[in-house]
PDB file of C-alpha atoms in Angstrom:
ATOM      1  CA  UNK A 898       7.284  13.833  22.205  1.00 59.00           C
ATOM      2  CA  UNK A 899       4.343  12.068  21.649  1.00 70.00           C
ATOM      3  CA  UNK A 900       3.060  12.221  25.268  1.00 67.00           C
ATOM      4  CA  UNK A 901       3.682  15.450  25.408  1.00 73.00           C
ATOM      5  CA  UNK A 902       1.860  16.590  22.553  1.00 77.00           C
ATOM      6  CA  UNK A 903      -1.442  14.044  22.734  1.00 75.00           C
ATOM      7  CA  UNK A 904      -3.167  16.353  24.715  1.00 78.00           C
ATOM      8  CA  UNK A 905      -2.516  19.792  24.048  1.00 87.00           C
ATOM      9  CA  UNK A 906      -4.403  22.560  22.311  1.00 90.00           C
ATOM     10  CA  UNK A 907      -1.607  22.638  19.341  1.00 92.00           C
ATOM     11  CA  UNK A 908      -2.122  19.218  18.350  1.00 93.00           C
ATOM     12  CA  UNK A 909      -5.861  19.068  18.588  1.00 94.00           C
ATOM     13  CA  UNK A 910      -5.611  22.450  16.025  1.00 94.00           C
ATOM     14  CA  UNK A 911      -3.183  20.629  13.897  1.00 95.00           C
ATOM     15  CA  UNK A 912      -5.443  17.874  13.363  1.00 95.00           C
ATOM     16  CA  UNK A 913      -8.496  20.177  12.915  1.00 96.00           C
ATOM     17  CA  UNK A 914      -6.605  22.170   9.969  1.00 96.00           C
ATOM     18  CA  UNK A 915      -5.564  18.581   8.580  1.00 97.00           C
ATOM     19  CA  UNK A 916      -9.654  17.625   8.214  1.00 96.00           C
ATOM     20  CA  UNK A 917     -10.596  20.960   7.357  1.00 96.00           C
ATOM     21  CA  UNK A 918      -8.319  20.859   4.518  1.00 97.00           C
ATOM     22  CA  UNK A 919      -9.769  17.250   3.389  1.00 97.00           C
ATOM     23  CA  UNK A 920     -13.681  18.672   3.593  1.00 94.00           C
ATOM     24  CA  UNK A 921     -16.377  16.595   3.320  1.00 92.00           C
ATOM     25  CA  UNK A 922     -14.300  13.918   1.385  1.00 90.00           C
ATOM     26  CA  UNK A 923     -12.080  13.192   4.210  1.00 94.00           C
ATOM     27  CA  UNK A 924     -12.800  11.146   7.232  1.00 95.00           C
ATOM     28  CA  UNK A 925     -12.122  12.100  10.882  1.00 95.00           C
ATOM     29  CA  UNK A 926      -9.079  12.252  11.890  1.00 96.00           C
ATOM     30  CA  UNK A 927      -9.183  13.314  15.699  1.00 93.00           C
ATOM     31  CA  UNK A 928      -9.418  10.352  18.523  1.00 92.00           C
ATOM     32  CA  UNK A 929      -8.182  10.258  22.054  1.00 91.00           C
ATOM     33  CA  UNK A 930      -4.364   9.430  21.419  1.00 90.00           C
ATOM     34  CA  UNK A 931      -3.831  10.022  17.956  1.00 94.00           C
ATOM     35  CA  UNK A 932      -0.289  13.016  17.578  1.00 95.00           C
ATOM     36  CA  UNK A 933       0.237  14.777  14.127  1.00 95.00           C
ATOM     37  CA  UNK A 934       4.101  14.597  14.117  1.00 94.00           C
ATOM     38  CA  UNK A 935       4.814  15.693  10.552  1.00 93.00           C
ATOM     39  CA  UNK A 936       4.151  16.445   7.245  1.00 96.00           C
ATOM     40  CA  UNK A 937       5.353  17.549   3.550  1.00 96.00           C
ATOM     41  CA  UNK A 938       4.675  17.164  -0.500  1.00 97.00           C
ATOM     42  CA  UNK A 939       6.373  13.892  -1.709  1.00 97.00           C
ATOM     43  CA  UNK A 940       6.442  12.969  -5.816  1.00 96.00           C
ATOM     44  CA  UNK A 941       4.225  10.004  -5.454  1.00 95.00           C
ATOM     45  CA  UNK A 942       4.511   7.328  -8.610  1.00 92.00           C
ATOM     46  CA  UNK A 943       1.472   6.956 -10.029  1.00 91.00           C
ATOM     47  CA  UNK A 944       0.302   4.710 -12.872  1.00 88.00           C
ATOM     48  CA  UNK A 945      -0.200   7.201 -15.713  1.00 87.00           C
ATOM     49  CA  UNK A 946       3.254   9.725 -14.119  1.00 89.00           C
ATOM     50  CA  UNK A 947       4.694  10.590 -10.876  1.00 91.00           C
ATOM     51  CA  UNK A 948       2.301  13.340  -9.161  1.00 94.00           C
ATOM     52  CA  UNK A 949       2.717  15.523  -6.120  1.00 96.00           C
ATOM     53  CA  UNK A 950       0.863  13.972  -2.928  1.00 97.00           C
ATOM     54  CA  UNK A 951       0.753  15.426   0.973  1.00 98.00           C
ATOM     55  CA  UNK A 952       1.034  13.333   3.614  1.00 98.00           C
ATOM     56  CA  UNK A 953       0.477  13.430   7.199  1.00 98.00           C
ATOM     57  CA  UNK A 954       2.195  11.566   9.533  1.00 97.00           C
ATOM     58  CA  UNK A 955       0.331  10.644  12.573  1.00 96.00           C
ATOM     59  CA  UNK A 956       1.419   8.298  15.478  1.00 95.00           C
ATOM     60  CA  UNK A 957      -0.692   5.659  14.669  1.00 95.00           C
ATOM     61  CA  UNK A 958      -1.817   6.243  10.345  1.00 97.00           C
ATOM     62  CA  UNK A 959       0.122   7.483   7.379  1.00 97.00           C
ATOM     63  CA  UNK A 960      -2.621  10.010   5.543  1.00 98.00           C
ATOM     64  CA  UNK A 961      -2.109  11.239   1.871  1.00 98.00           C
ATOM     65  CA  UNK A 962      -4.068  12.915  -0.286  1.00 97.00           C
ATOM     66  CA  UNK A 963      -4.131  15.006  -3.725  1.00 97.00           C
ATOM     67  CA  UNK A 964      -3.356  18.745  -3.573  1.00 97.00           C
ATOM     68  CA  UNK A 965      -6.001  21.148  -5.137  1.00 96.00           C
ATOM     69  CA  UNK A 966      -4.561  24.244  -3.041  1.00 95.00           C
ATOM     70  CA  UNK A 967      -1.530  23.703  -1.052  1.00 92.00           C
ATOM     71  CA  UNK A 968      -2.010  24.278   2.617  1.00 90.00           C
ATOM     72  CA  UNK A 969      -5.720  25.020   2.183  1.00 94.00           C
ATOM     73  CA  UNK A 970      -7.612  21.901  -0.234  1.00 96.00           C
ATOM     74  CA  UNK A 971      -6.937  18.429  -0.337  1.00 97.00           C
ATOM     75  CA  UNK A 972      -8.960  15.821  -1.657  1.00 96.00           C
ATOM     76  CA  UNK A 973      -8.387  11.603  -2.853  1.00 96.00           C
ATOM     77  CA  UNK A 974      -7.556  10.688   0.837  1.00 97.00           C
ATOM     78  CA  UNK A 975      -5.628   7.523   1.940  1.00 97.00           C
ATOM     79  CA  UNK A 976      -5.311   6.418   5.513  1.00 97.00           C
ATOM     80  CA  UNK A 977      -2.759   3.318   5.792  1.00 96.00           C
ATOM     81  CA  UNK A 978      -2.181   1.929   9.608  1.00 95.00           C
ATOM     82  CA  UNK A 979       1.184   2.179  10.409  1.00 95.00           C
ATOM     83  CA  UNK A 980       1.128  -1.270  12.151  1.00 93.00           C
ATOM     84  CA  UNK A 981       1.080  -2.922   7.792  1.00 93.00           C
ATOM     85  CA  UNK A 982       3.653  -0.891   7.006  1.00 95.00           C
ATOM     86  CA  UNK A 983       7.144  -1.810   5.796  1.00 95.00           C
ATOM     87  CA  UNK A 984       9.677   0.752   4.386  1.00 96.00           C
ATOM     88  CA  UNK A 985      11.899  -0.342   1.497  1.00 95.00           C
ATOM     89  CA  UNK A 986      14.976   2.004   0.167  1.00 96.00           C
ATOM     90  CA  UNK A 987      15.082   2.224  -3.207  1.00 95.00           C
ATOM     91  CA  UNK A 988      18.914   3.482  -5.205  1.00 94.00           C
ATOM     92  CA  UNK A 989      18.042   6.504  -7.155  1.00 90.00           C
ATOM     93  CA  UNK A 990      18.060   6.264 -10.873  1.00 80.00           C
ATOM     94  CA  UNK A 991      19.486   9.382 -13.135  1.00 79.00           C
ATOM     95  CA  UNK A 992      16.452  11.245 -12.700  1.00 75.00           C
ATOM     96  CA  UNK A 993      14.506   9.934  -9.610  1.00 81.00           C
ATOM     97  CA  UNK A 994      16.384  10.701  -6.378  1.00 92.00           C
ATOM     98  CA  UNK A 995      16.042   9.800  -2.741  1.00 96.00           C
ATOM     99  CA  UNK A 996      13.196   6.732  -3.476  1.00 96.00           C
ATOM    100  CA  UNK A 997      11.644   4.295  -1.123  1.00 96.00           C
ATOM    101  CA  UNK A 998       8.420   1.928  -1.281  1.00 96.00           C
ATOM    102  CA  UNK A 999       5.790   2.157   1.106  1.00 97.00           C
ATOM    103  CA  UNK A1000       4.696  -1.690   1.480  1.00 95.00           C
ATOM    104  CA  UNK A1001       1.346  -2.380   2.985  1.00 94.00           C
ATOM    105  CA  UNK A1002      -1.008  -5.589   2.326  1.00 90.00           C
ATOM    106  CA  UNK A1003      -3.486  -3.842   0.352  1.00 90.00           C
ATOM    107  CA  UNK A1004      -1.212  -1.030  -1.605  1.00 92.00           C
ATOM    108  CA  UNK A1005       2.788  -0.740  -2.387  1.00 95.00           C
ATOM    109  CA  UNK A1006       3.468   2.119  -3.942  1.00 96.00           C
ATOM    110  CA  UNK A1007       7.148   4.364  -4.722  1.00 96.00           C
ATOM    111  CA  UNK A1008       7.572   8.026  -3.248  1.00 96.00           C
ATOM    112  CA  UNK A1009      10.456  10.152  -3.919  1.00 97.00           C
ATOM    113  CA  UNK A1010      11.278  13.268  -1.001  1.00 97.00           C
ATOM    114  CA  UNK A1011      13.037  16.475  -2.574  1.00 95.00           C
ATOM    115  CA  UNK A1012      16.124  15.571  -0.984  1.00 96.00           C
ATOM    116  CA  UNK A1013      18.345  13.044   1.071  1.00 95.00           C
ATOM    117  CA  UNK A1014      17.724  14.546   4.323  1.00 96.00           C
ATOM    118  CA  UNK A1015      13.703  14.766   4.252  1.00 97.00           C
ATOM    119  CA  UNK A1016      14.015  11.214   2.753  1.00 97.00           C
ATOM    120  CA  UNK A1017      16.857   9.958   6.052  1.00 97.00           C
ATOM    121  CA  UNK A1018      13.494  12.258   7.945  1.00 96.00           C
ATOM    122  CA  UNK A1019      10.752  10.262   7.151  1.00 97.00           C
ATOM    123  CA  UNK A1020      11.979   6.873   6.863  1.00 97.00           C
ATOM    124  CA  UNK A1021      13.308   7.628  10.369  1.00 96.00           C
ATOM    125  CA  UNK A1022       9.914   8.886  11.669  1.00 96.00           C
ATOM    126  CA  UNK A1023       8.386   5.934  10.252  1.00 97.00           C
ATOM    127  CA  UNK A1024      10.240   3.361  11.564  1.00 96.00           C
ATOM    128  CA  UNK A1025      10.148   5.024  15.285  1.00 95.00           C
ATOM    129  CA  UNK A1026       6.075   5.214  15.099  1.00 95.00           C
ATOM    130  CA  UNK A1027       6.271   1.478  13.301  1.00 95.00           C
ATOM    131  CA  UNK A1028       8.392   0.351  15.985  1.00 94.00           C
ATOM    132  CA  UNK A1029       6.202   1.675  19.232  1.00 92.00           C
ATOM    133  CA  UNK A1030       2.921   0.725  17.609  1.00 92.00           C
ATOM    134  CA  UNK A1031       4.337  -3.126  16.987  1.00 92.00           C
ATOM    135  CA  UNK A1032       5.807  -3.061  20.910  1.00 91.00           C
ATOM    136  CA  UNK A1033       2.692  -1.693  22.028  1.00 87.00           C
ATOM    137  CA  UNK A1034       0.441  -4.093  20.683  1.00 83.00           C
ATOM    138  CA  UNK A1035       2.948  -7.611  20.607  1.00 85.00           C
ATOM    139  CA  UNK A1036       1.949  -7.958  16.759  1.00 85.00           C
ATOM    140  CA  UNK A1037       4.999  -8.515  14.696  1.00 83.00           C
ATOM    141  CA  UNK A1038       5.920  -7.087  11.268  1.00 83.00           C
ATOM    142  CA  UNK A1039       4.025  -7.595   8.364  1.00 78.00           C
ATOM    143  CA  UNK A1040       5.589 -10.151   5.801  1.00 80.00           C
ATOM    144  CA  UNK A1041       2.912 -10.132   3.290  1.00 82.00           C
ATOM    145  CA  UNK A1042       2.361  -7.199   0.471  1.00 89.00           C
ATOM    146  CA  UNK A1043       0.896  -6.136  -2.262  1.00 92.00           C
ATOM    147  CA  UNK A1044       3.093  -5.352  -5.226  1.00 91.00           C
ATOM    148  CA  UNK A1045       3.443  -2.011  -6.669  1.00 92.00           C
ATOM    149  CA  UNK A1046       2.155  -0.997  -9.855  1.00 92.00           C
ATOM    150  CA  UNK A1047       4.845  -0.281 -12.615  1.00 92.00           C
ATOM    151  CA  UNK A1048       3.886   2.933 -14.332  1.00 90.00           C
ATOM    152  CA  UNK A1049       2.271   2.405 -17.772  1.00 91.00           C
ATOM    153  CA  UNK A1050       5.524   4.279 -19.369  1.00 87.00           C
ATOM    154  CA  UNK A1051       8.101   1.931 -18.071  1.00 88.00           C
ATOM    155  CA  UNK A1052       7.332  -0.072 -21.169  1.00 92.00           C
ATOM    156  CA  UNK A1053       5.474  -0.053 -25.033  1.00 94.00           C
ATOM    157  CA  UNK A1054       5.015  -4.252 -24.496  1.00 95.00           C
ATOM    158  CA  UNK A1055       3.199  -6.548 -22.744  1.00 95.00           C
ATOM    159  CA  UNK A1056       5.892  -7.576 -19.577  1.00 95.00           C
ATOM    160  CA  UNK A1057       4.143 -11.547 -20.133  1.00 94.00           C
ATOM    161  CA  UNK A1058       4.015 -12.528 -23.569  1.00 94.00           C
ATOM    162  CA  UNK A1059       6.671  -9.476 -25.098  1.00 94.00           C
ATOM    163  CA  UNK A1060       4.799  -9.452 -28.048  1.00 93.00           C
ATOM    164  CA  UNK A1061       1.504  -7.290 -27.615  1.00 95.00           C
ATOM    165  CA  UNK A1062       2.817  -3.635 -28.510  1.00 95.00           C
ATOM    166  CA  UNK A1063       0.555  -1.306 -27.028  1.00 95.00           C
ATOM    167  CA  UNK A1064      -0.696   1.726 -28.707  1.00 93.00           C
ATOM    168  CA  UNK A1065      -3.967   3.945 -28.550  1.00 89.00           C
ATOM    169  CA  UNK A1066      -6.196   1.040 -29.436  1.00 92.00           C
ATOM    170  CA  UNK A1067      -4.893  -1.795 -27.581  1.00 94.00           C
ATOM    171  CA  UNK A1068      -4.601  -1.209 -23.671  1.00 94.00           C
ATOM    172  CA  UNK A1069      -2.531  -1.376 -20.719  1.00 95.00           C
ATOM    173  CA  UNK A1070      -3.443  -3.758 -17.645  1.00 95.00           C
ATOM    174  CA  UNK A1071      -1.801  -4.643 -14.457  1.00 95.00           C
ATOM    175  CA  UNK A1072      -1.873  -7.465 -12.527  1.00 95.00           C
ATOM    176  CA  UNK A1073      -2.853  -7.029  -8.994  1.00 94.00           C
ATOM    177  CA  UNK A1074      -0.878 -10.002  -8.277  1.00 93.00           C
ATOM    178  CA  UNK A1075       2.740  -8.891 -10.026  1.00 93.00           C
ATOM    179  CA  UNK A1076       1.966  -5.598 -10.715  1.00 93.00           C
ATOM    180  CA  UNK A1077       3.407  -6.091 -14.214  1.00 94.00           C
ATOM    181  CA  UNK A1078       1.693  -4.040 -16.880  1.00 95.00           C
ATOM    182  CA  UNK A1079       0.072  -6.834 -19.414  1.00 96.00           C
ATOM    183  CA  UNK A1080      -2.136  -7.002 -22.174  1.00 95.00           C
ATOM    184  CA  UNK A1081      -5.879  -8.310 -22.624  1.00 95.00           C
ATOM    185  CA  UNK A1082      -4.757 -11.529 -23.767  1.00 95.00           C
ATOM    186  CA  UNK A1083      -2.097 -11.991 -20.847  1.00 96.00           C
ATOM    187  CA  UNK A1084      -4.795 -10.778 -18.183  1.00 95.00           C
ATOM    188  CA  UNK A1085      -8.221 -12.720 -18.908  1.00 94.00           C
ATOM    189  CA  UNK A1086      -8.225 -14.570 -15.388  1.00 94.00           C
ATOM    190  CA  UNK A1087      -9.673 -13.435 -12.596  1.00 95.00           C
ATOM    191  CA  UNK A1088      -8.918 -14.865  -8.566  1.00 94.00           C
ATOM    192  CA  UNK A1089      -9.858 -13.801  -5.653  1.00 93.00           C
ATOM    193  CA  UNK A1090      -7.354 -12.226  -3.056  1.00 91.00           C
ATOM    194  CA  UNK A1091      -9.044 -11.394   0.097  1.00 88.00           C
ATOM    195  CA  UNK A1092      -6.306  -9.299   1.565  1.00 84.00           C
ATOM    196  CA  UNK A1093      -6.834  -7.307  -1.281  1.00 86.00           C
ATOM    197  CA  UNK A1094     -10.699  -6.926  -2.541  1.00 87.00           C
ATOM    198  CA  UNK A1095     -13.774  -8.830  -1.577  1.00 90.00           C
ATOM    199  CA  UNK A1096     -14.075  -9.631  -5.582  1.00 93.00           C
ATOM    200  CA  UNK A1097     -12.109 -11.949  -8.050  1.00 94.00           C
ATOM    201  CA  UNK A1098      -8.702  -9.092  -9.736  1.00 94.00           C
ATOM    202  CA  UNK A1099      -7.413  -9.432 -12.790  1.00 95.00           C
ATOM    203  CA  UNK A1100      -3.974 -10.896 -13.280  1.00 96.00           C
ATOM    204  CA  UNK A1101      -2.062 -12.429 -15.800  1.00 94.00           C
ATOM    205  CA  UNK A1102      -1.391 -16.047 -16.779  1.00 94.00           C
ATOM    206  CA  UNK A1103       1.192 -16.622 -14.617  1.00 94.00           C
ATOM    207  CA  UNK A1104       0.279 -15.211 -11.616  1.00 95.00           C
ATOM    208  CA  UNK A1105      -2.887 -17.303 -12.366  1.00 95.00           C
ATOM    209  CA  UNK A1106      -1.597 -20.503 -12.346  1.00 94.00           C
ATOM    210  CA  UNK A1107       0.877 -20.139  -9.498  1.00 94.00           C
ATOM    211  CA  UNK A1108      -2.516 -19.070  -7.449  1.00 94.00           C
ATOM    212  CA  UNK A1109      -3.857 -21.671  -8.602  1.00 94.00           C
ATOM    213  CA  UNK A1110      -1.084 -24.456  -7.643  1.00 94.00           C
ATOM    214  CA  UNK A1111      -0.694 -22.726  -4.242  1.00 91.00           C
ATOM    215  CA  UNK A1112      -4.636 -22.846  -3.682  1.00 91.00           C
ATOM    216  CA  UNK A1113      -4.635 -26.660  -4.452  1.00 91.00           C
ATOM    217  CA  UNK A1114      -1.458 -26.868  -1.999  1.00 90.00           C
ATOM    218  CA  UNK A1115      -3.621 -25.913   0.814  1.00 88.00           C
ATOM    219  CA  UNK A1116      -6.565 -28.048   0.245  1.00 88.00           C
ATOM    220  CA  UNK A1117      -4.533 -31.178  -0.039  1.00 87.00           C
ATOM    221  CA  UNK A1118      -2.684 -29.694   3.363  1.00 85.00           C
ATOM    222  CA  UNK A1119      -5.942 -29.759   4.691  1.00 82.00           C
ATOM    223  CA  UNK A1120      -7.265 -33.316   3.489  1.00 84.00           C
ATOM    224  CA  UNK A1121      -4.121 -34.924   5.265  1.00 83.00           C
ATOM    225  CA  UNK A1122      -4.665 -32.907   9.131  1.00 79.00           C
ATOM    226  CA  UNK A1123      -6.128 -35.172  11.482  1.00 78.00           C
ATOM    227  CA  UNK A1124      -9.404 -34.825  12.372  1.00 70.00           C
ATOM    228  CA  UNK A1125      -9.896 -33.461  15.561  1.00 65.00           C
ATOM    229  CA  UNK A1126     -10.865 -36.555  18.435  1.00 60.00           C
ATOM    230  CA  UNK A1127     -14.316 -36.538  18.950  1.00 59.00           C
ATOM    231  CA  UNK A1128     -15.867 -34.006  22.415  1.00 54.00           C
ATOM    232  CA  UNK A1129     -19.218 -34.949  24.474  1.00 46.00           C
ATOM    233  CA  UNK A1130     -20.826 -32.432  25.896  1.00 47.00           C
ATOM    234  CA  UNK A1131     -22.759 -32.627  29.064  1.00 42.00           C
ATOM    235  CA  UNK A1132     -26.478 -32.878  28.700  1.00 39.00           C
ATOM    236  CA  UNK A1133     -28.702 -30.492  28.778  1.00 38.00           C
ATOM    237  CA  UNK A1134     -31.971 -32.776  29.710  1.00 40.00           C
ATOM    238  CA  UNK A1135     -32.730 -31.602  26.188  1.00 41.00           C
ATOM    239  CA  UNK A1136     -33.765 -34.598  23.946  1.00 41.00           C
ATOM    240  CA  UNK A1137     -34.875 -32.839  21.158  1.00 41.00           C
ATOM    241  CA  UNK A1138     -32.818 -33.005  18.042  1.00 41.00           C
ATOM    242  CA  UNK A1139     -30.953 -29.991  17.151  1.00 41.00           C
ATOM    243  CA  UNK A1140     -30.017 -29.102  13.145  1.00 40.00           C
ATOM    244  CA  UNK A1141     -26.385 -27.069  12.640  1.00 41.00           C
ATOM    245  CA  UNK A1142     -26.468 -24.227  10.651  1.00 42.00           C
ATOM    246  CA  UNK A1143     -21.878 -20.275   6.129  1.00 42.00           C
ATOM    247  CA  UNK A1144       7.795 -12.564  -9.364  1.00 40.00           C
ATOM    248  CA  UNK A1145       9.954 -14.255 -11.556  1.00 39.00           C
ATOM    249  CA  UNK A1146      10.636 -11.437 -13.712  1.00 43.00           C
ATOM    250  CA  UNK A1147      12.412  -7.784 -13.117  1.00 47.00           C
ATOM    251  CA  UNK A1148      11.687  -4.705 -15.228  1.00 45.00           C
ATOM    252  CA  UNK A1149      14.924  -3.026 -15.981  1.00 51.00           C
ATOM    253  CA  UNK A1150      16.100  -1.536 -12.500  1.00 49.00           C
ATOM    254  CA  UNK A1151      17.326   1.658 -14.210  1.00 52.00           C
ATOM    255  CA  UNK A1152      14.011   3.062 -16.240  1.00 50.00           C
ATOM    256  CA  UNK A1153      13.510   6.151 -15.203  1.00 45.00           C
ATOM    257  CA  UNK A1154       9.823   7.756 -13.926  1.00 40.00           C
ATOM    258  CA  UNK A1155      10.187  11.088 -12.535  1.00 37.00           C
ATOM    259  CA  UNK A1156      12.075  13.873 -10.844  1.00 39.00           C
ATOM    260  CA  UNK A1157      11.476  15.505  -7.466  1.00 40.00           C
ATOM    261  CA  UNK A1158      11.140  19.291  -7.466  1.00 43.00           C
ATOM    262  CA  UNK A1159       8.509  19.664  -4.469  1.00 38.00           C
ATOM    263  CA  UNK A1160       8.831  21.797  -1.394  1.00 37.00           C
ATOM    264  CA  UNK A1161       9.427  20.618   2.491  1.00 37.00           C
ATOM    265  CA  UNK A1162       7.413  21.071   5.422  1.00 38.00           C
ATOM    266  CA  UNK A1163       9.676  19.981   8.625  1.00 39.00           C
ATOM    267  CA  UNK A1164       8.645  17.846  11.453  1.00 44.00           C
ATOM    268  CA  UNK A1165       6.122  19.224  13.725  1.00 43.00           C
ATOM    269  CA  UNK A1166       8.730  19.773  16.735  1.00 38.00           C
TER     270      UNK A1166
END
């Protein structure tokens, strides 16, 4: 289906509508290859309360945004690679149905579809574009993620020390590391996780000193590899000198977030 659609008129309109719909906010979307095979309103959870996203699901990126006017604004896009993606089922809870995490290395995050056939849809779509993109390039499947956030309302204390009650006054945090929601105290370190951010996050004190221990793992690793055996090099006639020149805890598996009550849009056919 995808070769048949990559270079037809319908497609190239599809993805037109899709960036006309994003604005000026969005980026491009259109490049020699690239299908739109789907799309549809999924409850997305969110840190403050599950919220109604869109998403478009290309051959090659996953693209989800905020709805301002269904089917005519979108704004807050997201593009995620399919290639870091990994697809996690999730049992439903008594009033969130049909869940799964979307795991990438830079976000993990819960969606919930309106019912268990769109949900069996796109997990199915998913894994079929996740599949042909990993074949097609020899990469394999991404191990590493970043943790989701658990919503602020999933609990009124600090998931590290259980004391800190939060209230108006003293404020939630998360640590990028866990994604546990923690308190100022429980949260004062910050470390730097390249996959995630090009500057130091916050996480909490334990998170902290397990980065810490695993850090000074791999420098002692590296003190005890050989050093290479020394090269020459043939000369150049040049005799000048040359310088060198840069989760041990769970949160309780049945709190409750949201519900789903969104509308479908089927898979483009």
């Amino acid at each position: 289906m995808v070769d048949h659609l990559a270079n037809t008129e319908i497609n190239s309109q599809r993805i037109a509508a899709v960036e006309n719909c994003f604005g000026a906010s969005g980026q491009p979307l259109a490049v020699p290859g690239r299908v739109l095979l789907g799309e549809g309103i999924l409850t997305k959870e969110c840190r403050k309360k599950p919220k109604p996203r869109i998403f478009f699901l290309f051959n090659d990126i996953l693209v989800y945004g905020s709805i301002v006017i269904n089917k005519r604004k979108y704004n807050s896009q997201h593009i995620i690679p399919l290639e870091d993606v990994t697809l996690e089922t999730l049992p439903d809870t008594l009033h969130m149905k049909n869940r799964w995490m979307i795991k990438t290395s830079k976000k993990s995050f819960v969606v919930s579809a309106a019912s268990l056939t769109e949900r069996k849809e796109w997990i199915s779509h998913l894994e079929e574009c996740i599949r042909h993109l990993l074949s097609k390039t020899g990469r394999q499947p991404s191990r590493e993620h970043a943790a989701p956030w658990i919503p602020d309302k999933a609990t009124d204390i600090c998931m590290r020390c259980t004391q800190t009650k939060f209230s108006t006054l003293t404020r939630r945090h998360h640590c990028r590391k866990c994604g546990f929601v923690v308190c100022a105290d429980c949260s004062r370190q910050r470390f730097l996780m390249p996959r995630l951010s090009p500057k130091p996050l916050r996480v909490c004190s334990l998170c902290y000193r397990q980065l810490l221990a695993d850090e000074k793992k791999e420098v002692e690793a590296e003190r005890r590899r050989p050093e290479p055996a020394p090269g020459y090099e043939p000369s150049s006639g040049d005799d000048s000198d040359k310088s060198d020149d840069d989760k041990a805890e769970q949160w309780p598996a049945d709190t409750e977030f949201y519900t789903s009550e969104v509308s479908w849009s089927s898979f483009h056919s």
